[in-house]
mmCIF file of C-alpha atoms in Angstrom:
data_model
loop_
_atom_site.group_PDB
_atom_site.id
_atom_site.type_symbol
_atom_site.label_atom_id
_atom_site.label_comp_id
_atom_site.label_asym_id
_atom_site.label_seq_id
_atom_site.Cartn_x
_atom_site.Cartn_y
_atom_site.Cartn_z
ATOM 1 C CA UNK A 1 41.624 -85.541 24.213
ATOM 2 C CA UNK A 2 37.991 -86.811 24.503
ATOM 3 C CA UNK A 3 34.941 -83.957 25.505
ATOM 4 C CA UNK A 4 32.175 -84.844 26.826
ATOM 5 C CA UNK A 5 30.619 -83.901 24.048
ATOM 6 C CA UNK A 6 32.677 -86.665 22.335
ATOM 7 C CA UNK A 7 31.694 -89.039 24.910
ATOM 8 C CA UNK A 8 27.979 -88.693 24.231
ATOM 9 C CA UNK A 9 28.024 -88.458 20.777
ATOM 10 C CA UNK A 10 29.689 -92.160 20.691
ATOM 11 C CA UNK A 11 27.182 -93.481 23.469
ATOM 12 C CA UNK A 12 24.403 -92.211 21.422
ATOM 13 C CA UNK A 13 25.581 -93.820 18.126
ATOM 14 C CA UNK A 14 26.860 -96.951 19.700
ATOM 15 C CA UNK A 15 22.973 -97.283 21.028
ATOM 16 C CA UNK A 16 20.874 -95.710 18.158
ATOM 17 C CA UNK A 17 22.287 -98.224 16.069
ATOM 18 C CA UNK A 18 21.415 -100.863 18.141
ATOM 19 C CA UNK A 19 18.091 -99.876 19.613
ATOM 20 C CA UNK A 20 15.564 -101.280 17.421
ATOM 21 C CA UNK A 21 16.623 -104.888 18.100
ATOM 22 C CA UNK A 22 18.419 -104.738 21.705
ATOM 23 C CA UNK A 23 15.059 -106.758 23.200
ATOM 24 C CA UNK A 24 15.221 -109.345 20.554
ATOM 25 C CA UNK A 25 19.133 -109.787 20.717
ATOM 26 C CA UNK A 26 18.847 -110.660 24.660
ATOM 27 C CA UNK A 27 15.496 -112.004 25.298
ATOM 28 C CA UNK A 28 16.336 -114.027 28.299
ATOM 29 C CA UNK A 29 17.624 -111.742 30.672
ATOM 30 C CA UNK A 30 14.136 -110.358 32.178
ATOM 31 C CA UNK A 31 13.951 -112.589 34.983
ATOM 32 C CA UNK A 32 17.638 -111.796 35.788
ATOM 33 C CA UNK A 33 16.593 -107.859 35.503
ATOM 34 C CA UNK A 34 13.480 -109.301 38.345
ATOM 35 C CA UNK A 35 16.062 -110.313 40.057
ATOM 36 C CA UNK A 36 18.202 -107.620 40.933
ATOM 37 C CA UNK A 37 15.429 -105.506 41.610
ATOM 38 C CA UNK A 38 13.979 -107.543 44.350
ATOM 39 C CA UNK A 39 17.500 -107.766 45.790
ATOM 40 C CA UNK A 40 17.254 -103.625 45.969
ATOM 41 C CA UNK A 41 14.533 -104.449 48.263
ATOM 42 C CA UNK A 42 12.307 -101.147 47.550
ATOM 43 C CA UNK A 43 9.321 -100.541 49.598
ATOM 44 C CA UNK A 44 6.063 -99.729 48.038
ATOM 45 C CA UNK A 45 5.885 -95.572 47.850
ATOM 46 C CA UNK A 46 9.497 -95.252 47.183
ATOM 47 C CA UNK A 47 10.374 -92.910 44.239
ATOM 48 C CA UNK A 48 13.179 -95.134 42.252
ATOM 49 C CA UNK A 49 15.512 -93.870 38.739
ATOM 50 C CA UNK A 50 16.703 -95.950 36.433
ATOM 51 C CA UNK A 51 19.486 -94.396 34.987
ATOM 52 C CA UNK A 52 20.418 -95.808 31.439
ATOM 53 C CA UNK A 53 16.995 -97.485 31.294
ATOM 54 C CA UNK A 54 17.392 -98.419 27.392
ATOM 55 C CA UNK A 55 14.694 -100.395 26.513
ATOM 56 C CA UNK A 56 12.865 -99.908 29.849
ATOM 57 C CA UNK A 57 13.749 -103.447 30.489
ATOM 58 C CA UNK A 58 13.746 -102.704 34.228
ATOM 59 C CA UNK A 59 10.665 -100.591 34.647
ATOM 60 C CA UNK A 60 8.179 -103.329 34.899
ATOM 61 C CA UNK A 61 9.526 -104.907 37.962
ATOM 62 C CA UNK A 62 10.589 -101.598 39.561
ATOM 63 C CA UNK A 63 6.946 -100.843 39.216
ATOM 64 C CA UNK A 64 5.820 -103.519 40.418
ATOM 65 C CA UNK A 65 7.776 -102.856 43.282
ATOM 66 C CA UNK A 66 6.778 -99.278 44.711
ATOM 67 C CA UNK A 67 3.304 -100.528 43.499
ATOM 68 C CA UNK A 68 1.158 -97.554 42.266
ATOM 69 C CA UNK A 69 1.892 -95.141 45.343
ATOM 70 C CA UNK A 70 5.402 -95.194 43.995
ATOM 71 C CA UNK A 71 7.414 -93.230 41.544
ATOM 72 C CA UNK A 72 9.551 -94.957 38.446
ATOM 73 C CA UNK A 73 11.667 -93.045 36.133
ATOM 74 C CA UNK A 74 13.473 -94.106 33.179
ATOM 75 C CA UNK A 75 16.387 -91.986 32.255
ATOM 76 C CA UNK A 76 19.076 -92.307 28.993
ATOM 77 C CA UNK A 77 20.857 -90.158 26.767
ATOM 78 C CA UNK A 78 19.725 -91.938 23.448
ATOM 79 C CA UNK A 79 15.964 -90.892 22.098
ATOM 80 C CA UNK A 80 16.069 -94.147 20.030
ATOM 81 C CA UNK A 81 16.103 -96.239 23.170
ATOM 82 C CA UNK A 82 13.208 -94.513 25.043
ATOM 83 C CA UNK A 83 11.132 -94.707 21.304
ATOM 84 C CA UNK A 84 12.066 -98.536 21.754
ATOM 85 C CA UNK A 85 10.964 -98.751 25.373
ATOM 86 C CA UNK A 86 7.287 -96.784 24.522
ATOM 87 C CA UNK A 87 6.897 -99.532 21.694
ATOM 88 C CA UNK A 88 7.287 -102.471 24.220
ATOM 89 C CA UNK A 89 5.012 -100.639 26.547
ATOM 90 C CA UNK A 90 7.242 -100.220 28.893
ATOM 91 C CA UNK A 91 6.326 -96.289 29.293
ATOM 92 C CA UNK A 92 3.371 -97.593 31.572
ATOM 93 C CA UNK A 93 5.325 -98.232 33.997
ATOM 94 C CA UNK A 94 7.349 -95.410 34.475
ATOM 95 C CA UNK A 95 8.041 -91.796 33.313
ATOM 96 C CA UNK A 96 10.770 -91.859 30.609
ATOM 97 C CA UNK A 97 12.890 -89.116 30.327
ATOM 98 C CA UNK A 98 15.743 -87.502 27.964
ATOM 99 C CA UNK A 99 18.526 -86.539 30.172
ATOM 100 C CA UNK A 100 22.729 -87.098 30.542
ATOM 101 C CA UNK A 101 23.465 -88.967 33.719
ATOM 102 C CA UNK A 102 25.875 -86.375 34.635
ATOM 103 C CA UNK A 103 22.870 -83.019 34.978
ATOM 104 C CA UNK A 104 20.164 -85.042 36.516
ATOM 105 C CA UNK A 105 16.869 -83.128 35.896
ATOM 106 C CA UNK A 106 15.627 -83.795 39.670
ATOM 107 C CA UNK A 107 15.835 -82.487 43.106
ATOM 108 C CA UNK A 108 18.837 -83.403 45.565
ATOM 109 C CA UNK A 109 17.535 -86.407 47.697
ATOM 110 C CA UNK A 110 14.406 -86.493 45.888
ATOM 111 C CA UNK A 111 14.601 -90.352 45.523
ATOM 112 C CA UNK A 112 14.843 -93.448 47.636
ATOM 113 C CA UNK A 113 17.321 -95.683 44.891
ATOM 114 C CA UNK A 114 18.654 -95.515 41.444
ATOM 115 C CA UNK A 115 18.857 -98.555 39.457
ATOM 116 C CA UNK A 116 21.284 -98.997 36.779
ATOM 117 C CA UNK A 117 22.150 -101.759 34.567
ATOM 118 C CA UNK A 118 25.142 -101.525 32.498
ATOM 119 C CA UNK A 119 25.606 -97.705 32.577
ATOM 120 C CA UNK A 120 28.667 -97.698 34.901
ATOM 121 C CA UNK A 121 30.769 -98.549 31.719
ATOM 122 C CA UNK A 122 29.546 -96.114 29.321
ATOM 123 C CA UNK A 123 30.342 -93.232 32.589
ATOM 124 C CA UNK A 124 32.258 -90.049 30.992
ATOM 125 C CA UNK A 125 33.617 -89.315 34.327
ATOM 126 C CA UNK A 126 32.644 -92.013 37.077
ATOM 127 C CA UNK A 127 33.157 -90.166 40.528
ATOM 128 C CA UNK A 128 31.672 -87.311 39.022
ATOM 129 C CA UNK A 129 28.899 -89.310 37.675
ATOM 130 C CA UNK A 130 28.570 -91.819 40.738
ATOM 131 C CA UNK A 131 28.424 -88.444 42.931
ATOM 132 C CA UNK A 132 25.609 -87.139 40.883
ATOM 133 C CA UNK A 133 23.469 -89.357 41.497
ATOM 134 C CA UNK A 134 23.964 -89.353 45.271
ATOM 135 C CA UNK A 135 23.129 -86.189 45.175
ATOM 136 C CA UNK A 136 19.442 -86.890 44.188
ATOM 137 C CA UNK A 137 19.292 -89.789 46.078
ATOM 138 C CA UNK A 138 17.825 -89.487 49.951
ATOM 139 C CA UNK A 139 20.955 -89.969 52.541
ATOM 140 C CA UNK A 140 20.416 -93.953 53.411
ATOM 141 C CA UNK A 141 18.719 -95.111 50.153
ATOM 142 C CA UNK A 142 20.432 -97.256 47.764
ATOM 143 C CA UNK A 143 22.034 -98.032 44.838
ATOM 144 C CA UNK A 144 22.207 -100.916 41.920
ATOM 145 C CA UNK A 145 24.860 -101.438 39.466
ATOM 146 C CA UNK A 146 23.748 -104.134 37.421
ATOM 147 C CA UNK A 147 24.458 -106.763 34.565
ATOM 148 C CA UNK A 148 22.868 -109.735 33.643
ATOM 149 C CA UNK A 149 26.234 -111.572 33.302
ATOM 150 C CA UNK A 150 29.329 -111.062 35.244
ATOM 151 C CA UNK A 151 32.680 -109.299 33.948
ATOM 152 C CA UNK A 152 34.039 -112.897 32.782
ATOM 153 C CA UNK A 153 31.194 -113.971 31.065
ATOM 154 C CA UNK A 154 30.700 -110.106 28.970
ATOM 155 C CA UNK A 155 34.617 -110.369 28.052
ATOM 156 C CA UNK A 156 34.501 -113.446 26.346
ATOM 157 C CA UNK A 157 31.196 -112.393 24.501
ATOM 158 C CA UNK A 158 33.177 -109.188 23.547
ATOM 159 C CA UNK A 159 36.119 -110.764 22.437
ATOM 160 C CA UNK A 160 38.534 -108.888 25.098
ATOM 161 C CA UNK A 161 40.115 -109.352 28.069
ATOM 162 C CA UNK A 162 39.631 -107.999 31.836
ATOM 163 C CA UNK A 163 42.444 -105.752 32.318
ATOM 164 C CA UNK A 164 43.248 -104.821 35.957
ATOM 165 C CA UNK A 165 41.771 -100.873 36.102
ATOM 166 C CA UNK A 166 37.944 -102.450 34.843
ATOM 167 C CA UNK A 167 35.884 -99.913 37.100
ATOM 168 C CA UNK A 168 33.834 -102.528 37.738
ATOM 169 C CA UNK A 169 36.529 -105.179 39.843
ATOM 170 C CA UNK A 170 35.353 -104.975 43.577
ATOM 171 C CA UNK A 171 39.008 -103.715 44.491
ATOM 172 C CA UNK A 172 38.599 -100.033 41.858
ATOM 173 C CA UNK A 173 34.814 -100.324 42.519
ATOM 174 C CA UNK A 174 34.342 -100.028 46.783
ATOM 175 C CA UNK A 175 36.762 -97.537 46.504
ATOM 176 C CA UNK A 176 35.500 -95.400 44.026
ATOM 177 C CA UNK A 177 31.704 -95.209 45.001
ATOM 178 C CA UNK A 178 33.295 -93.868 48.311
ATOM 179 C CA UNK A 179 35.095 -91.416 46.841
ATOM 180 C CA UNK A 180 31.457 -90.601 45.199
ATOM 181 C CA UNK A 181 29.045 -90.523 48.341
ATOM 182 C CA UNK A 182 28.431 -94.192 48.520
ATOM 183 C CA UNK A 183 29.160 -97.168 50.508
ATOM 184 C CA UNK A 184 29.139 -100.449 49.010
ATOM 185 C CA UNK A 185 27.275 -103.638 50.651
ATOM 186 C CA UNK A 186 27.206 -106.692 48.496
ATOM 187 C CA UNK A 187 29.030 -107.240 45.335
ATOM 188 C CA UNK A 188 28.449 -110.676 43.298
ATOM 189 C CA UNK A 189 30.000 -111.130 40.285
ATOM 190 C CA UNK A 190 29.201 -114.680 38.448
ATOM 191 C CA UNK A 191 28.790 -115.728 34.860
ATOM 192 C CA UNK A 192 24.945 -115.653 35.647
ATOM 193 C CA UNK A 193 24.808 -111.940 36.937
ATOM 194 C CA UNK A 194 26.786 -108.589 38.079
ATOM 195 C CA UNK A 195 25.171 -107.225 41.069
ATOM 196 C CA UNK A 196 26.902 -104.175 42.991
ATOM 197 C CA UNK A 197 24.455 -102.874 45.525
ATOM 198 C CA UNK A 198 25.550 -99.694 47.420
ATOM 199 C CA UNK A 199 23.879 -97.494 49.996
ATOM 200 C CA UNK A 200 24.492 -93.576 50.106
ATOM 201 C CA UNK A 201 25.979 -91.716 52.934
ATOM 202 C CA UNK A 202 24.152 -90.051 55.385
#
């Protein structure tokens, strides 16, 4: 049986070992990152997380959309990925911090969103997880669960096939963020994008 000590242990090497060249192996997917952070609609001032930043690939545009009254955090379990996100910069735009999805270092409903791209699959324990961070998230604020290619398109890339418990199907998905404090909205999934947008319960 898997801890979750196991479970982080094989997130970190999966993404240590692929840090220093995760920019260069995707280098078209910013605007699709722009993307889903306009369609979080954020407000300037609002305090947003992005939880499983990597690379930081996010930060820019989440900055860009609280503007400088606002708050941007970067959060990930893997130190090589935040060293990779302060060598693109990307540490100007937000705070980046060390910390395991699952003990968020923050006040409950100390935020107005989380963004998260790709971390829903790399979850030790997804209700638990889900429900952690809507407990720092403000009652009414939102939530992204983001890819910039659909569940199709990463299959084929990965050489596998979509089986019918994939978390990430709108059918296990809906009902599991309710389960976890959240209520989903919108849900696209297309070879171009994954976009689950959610909005926590009051």
């Amino acid at each position: 049986m898997r801890t979750m000590s196991d479970d982080h242990t094989h997130v970190r090497e999966f993404f240590t070992a692929r840090a220093a060249d995760w920019d260069s192996r995707f280098p078209d997917d910013g605007p699709a990152y722009a993307a889903a952070v306009a369609d979080l609609r954020l407000r300037a001032g609002d305090r947003v997380l992005d939880a499983g930043c990597g690379t930081g690939r996010a930060l820019p545009p989440l900055r860009r959309a609280v503007g400088p009254t606002g708050a941007v955090l970067g959060m990930d379990l893997t130190p090589a990925m935040l060293q990779a996100a302060r060598r693109a910069g990307r540490d100007r735009a937000g705070r980046l911090l060390l910390a395991d999805v699952a003990a968020l270092p923050m006040r409950s409903e100390s935020l107005d969103a989380v963004f998260a791209a790709g971390l829903i699959a790399h979850l030790p324990r997804p209700a638990e997880n889900l429900l952690e961070l809507a407990r720092v998230v403000r009652p009414g604020g939102s939530l992204a669960l983001f890819h910039p290619i659909g569940r199709s398109a990463l299959a084929a890339r990965q050489g596998r096939q979509i089986t019918p418990q994939d978390l990430r199907a709108e059918g296990n998905l809906g009902p599991l963020l309710s389960r976890s404090g959240w209520r989903l909205t919108s849900y696209v999934d297309e070879d171009a994008r994954f976009l689950a947008l959610a909005v926590r319960g009051r």
